Each structure stands twice: as C-alpha cells, then as structure tokens.
mmCIF file of C-alpha atoms in Angstrom:
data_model
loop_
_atom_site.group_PDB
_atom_site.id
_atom_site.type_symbol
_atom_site.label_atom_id
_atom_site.label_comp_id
_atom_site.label_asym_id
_atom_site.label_seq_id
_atom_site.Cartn_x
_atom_site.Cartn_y
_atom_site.Cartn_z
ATOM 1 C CA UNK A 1 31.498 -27.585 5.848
ATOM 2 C CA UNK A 2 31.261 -23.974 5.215
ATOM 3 C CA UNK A 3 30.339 -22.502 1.901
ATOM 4 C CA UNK A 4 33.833 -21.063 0.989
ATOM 5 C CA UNK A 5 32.339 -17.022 0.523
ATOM 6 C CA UNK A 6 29.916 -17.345 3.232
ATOM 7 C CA UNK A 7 29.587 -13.778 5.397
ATOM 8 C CA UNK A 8 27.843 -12.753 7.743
ATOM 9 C CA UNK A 9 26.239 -9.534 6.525
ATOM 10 C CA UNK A 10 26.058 -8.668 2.716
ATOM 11 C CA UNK A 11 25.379 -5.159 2.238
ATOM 12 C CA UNK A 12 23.708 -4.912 -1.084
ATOM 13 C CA UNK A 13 23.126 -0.520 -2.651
ATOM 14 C CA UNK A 14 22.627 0.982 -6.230
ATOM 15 C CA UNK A 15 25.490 3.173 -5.692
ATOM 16 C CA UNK A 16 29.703 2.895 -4.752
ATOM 17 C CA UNK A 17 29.049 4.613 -1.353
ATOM 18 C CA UNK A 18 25.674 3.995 -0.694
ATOM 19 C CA UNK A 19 26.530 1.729 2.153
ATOM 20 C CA UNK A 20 29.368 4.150 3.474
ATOM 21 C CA UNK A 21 27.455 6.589 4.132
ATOM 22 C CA UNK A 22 24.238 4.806 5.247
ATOM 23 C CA UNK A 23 25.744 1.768 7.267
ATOM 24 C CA UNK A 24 29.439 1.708 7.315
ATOM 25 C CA UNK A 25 29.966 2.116 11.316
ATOM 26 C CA UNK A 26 27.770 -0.719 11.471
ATOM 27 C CA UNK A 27 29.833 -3.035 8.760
ATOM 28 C CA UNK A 28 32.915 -1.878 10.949
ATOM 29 C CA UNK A 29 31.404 -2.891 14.087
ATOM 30 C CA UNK A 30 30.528 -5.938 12.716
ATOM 31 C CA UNK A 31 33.531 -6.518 11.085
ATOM 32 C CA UNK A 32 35.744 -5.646 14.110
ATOM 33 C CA UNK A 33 33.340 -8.790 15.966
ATOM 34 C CA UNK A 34 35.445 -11.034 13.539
ATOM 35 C CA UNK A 35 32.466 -11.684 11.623
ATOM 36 C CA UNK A 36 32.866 -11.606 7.739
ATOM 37 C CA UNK A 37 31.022 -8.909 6.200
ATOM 38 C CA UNK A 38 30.818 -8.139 2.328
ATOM 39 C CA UNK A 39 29.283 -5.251 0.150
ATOM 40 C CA UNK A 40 27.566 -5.532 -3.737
ATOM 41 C CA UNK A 41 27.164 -2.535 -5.611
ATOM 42 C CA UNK A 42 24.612 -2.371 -7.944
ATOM 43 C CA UNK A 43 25.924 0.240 -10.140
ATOM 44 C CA UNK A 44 29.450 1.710 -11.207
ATOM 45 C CA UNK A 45 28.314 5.121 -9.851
ATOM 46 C CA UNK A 46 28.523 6.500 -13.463
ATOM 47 C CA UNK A 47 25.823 8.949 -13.830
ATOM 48 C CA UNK A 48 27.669 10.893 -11.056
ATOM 49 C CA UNK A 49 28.656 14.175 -12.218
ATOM 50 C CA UNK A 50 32.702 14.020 -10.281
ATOM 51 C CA UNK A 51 35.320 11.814 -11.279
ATOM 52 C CA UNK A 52 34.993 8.685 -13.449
ATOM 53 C CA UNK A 53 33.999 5.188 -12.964
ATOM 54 C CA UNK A 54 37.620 3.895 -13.216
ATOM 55 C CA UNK A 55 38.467 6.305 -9.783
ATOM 56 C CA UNK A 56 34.939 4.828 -7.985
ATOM 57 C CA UNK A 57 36.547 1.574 -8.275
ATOM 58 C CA UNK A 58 39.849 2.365 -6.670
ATOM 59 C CA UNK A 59 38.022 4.605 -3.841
ATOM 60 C CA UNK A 60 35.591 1.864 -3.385
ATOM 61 C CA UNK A 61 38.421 -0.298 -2.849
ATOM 62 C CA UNK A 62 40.632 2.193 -0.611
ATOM 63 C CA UNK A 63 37.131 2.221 1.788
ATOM 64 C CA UNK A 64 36.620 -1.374 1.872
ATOM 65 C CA UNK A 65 40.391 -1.767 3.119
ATOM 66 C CA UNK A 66 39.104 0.713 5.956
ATOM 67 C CA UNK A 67 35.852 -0.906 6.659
ATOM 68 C CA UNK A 68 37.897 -4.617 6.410
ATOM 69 C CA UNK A 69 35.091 -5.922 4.356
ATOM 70 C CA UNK A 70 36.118 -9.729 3.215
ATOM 71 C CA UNK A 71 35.004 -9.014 -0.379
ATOM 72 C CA UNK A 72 33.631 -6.349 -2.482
ATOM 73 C CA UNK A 73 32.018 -6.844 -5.671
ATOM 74 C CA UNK A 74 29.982 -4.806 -8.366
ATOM 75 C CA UNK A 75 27.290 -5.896 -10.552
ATOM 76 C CA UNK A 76 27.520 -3.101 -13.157
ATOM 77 C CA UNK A 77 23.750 -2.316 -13.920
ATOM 78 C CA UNK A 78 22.787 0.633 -15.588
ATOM 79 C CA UNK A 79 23.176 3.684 -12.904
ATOM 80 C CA UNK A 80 19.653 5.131 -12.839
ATOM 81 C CA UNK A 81 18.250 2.919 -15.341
ATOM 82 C CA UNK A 82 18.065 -0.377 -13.372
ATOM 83 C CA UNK A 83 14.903 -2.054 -13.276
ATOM 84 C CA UNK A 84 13.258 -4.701 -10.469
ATOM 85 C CA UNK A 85 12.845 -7.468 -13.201
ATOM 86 C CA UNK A 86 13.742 -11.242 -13.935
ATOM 87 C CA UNK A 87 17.290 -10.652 -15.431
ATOM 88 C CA UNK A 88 18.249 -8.249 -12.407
ATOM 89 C CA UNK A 89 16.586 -10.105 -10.043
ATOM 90 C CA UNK A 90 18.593 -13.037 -11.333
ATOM 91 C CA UNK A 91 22.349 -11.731 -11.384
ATOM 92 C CA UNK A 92 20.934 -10.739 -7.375
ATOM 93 C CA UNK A 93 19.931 -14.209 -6.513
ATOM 94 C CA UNK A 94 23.054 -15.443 -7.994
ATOM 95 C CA UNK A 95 25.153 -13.141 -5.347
ATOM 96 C CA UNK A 96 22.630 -13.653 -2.378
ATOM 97 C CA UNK A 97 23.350 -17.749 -3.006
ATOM 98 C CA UNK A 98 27.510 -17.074 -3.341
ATOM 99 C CA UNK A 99 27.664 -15.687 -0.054
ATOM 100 C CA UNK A 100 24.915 -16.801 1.622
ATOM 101 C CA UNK A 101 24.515 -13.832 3.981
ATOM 102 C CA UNK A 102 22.428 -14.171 7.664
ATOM 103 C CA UNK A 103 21.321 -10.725 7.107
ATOM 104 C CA UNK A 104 21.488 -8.431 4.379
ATOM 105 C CA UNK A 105 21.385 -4.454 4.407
ATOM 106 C CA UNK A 106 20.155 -2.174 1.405
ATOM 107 C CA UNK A 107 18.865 1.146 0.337
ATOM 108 C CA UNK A 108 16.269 2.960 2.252
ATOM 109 C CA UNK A 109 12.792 2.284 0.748
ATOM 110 C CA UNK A 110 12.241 5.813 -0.214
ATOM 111 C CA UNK A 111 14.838 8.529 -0.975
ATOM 112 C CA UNK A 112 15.749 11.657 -2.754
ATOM 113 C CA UNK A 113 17.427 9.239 -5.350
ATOM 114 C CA UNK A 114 14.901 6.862 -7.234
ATOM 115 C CA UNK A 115 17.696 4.144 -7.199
ATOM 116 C CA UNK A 116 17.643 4.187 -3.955
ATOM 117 C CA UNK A 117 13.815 2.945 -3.415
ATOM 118 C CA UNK A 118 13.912 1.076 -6.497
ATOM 119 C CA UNK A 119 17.020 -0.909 -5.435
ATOM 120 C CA UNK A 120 15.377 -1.459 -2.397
ATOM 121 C CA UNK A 121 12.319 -3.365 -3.468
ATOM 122 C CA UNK A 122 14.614 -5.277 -5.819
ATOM 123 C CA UNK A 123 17.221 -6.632 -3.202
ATOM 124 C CA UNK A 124 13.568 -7.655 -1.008
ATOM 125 C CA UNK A 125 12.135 -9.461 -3.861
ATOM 126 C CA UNK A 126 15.707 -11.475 -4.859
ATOM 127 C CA UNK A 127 16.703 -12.389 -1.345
ATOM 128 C CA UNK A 128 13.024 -14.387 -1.194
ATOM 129 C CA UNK A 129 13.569 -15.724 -4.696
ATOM 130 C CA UNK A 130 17.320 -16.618 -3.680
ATOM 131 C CA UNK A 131 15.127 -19.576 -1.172
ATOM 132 C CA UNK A 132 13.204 -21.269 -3.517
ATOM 133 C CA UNK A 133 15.561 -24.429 -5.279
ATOM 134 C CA UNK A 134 13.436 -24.506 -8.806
ATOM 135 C CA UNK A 135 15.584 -21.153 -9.763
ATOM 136 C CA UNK A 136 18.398 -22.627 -10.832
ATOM 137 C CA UNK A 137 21.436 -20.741 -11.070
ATOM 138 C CA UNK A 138 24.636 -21.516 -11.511
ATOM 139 C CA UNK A 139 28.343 -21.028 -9.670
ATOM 140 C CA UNK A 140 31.954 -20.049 -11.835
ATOM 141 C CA UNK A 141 32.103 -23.619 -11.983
ATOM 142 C CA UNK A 142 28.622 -24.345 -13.613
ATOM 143 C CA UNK A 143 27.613 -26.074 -10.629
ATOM 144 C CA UNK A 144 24.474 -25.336 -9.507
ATOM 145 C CA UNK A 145 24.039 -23.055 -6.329
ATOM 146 C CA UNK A 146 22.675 -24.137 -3.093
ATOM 147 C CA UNK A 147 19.068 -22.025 -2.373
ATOM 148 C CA UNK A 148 19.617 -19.648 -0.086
ATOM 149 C CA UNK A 149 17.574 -16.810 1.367
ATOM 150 C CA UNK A 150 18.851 -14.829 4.566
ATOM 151 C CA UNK A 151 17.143 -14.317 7.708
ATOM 152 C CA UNK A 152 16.580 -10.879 7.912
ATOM 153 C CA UNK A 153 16.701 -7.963 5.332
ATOM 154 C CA UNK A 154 17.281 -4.785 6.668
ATOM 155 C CA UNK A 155 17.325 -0.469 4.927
ATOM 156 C CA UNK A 156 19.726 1.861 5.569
ATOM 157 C CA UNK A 157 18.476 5.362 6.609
ATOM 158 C CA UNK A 158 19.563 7.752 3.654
ATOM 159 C CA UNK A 159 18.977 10.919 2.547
ATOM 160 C CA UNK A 160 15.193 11.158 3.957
ATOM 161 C CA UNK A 161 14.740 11.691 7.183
ATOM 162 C CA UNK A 162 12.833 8.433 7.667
ATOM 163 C CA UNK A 163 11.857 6.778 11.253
ATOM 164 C CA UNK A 164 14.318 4.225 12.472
ATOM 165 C CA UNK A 165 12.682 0.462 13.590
ATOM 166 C CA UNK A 166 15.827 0.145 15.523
ATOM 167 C CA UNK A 167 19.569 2.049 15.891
ATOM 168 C CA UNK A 168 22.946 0.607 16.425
ATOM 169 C CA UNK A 169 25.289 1.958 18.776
ATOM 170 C CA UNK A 170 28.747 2.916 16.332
ATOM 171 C CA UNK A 171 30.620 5.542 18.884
ATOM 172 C CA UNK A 172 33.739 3.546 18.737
ATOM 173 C CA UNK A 173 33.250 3.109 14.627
ATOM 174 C CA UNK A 174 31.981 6.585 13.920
ATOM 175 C CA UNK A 175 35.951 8.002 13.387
ATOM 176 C CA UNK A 176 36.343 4.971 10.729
ATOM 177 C CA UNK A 177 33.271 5.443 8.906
ATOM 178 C CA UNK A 178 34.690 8.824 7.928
ATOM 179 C CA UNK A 179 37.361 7.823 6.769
ATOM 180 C CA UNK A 180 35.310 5.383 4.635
ATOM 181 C CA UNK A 181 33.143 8.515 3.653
ATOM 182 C CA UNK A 182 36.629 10.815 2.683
ATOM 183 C CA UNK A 183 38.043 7.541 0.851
ATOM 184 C CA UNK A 184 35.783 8.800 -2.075
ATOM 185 C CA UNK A 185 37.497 12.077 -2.588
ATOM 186 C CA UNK A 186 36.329 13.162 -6.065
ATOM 187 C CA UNK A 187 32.174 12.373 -4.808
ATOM 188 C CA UNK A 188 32.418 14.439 -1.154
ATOM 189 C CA UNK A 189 34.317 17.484 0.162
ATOM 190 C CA UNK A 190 37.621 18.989 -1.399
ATOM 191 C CA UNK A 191 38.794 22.025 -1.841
ATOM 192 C CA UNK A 192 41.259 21.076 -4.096
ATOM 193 C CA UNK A 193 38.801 20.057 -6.647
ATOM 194 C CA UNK A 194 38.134 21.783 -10.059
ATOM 195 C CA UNK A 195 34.910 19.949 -10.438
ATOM 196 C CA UNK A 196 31.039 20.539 -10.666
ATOM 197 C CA UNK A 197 29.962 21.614 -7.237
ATOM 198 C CA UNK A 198 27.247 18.764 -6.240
ATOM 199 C CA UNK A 199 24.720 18.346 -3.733
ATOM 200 C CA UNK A 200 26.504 15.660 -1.878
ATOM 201 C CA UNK A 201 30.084 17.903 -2.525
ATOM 202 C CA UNK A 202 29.500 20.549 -0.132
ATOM 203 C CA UNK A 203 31.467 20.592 3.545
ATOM 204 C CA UNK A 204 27.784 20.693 4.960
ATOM 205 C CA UNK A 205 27.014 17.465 3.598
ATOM 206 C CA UNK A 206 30.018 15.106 5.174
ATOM 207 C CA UNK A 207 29.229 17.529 7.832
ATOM 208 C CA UNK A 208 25.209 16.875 8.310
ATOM 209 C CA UNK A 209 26.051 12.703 8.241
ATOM 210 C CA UNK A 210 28.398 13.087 11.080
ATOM 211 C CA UNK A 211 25.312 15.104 12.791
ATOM 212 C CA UNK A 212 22.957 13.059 11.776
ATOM 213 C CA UNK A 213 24.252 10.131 13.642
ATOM 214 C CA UNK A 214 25.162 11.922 16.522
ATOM 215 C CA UNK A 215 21.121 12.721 16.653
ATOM 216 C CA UNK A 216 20.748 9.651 16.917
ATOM 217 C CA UNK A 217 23.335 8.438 18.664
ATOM 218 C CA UNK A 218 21.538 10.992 21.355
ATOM 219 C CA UNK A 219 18.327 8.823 21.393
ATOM 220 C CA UNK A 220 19.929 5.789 22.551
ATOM 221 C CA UNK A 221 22.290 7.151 25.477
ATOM 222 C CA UNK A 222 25.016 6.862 22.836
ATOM 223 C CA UNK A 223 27.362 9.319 20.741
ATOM 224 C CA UNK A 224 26.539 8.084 17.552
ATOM 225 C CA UNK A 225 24.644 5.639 15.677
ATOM 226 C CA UNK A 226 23.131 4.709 13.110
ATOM 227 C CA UNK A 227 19.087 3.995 11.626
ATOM 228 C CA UNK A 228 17.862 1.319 10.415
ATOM 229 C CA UNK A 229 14.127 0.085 8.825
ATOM 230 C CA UNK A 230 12.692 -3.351 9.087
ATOM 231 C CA UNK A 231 9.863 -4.959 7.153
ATOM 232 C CA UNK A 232 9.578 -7.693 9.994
ATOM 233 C CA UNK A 233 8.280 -6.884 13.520
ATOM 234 C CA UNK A 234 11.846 -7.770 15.873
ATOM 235 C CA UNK A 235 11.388 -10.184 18.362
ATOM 236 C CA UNK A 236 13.853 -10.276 21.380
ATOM 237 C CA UNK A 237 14.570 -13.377 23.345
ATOM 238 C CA UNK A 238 13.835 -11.564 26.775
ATOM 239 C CA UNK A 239 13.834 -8.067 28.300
ATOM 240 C CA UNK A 240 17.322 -7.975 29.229
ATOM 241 C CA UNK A 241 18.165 -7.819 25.588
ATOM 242 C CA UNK A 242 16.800 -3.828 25.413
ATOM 243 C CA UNK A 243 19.074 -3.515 28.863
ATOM 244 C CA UNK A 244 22.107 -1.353 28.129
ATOM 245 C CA UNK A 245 25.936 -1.616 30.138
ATOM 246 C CA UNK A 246 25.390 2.014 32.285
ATOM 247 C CA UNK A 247 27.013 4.612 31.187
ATOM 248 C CA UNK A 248 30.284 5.481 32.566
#
C-alpha cells in the first residue's frame, strides 16, 4: 500500500520562492503529468527586507494553488543562520521519510545567497541519511518512519549563471510559473509598493528570469526551459531517449 504523503518530487529551498523561481515550470509540468509533487521551505523568508513573514505564508500558499503542488510545508529554521548539522539534518530526514520523494530538487550549490549553497549541501547529506534504518525518527503518531532515501537529488539553477547537466523543456508551463513568480507581490515587481527597493524588486529582475529561460529554452530547440545540476553522471536507457518530437 502506498505511504499516505508519498510524491513524486519534493522540492526542498532555504527560501519561500526559491523553488518558484528556480524550478516551478518544472513542478507544473510535473504536476500537470498527474504526478504528486510537494515543496519544503527551509526558512520563513524573514530576513527579507519587503513584507512580513505572516504575507510569505499566504503568497506561498496563493503560488502553490497555481503550481497544484499536493502539499506545502515549512520548517522554520533560522533565515540566514541555518547550519548543515545533526538537529537540521534531522527535522530534513524526518520530511524526506514523510513523503518519500523519487527525486528531490534544491538550491543551486553555489549562489549569490550563502543559504542557497549551504542549503544545498544540507538537503544532499539528509536525503543519504534519510536511507539508513539506525536513525530513528519518528511520525505525528510516534511511530517510527520507514528509511527512505530518493533516487536522485537534483539543484536548481539560481542566481549564478552556473552550467546546466541537463534542461527541461517548460514552454507550455513558462506562462504559469509567472504567475507563481507575481503570487509573491511584496518580494518582486510593483509599482504600487512603498517599500525598500531590493535587488530581486526591480522590473529587470522578473524580467531577466523570463530571459533566462528563454536562453535556454533556445539551446534545446525549445522556447523555454529550465537548468538543472546533477551530482550523478545520467544514464539513459537507449539513444532514442535524447530524440526529440520535430518541431512543428
């Protein structure tokens, strides 16, 4: 029988839209495949310097009804103070086991944010943890969890223009993601807003993400897509897999 929160992809970032503006068309793409897909943020966003934790939580929400995630959940460490140790790597493992993910997406290894890289190595480190039985944690029932460690681990491109091991075709998602991106109206673009004027604030920015992806979008024969890194070499099961529908 199925574990009852099992998904398919768990996207796991430091920050309420991390994964929005990293990896949302995929999420939607995945999501649209009738697979059950999830996000975890690490943090409450509350460092940020535009709007307040208590408004992150209701624009989180307002994207994940866009992106149709099946659940959304936030740890609440300490934004930009988290650490990669036992206790944090603990409350991961105990997520990781709840929904038992196939493959899990996170924070680019290196970024302009240190979150970002730090986060990284700490979702790595608890999804292998998250296999081995003699860590015992516990469900809301204080029954033990089932071990579980997902197949693959993937980063999100951010901030840095980092090289892609692979892209994934979103030109049918890319209108969606925005709206996932604008669902956060006191973090992006707004002209209506009397607050500090921020680096990820500016029309450019929402602007250079919609770019970005169309770049490289352009590398695969497709409008837009999106980057991702792999710490495993990707295996294909023959050579027809790398053989794309022509182009109509």
């Amino acid at each position: 029988m199925e574990h009852q929160h099992k998904v398919h992809i768990l996207a796991i970032a430091a920050h309420p839209d991390d994964v929005e503006l990293g990896c949302a068309g995929t999420l939607i793409k995945h999501a649209q495949k009738g697979q059950k897909v999830a996000v975890l943020d690490m943090t409450e966003g509350e460092l940020g310097s535009r709007g307040t934790v208590a408004l992150r939580y209701e624009e989180a929400a307002k994207a994940a009804q866009i992106m149709a995630l099946s659940a959304r959940e936030n740890a609440k460490f300490r934004d930009g103070f988290f650490v990669n140790d036992e206790n944090h790597q603990k409350q991961l493992i105990y997520y990781i086991r709840k929904y038992q993910p196939d493959i899990v997406i996170t924070n680019a290894p290196q970024d302009r944010h240190p979150d970002h890289g730090r986060a990284c190595k700490l979702v790595h480190d608890a999804c292998f943890l998250a296999g081995l039985r003699h860590i015992v944690s516990l469900e809301e029932n204080a029954i033990p969890q089932n071990a579980w460690r997902p197949k693959r681990v993937f980063s999100m491109i951010q901030d840095m223009a980092l090289e892609p091991d692979f892209y994934v075709d979103i030109s049918d998602q890319m209108e969606l993601k925005l709206e996932a991106i604008k669902a956060y109206g006191s973090q992006f673009y707004n002209p209506q807003s009397n607050e500090p004027l921020t680096y990820i604030s500016t029309q450019n920015f929402t602007e250079e993400i919609k770019y970005r992806d169309a770049l490289n979008g352009k590398k695969i024969g497709r409008k837009y897509a999106e980057g991702f890194i792999s710490v495993h070499k990707i295996g294909i099961d023959s050579l027809d897999s790398l053989v794309y529908p022509s182009l109509s």
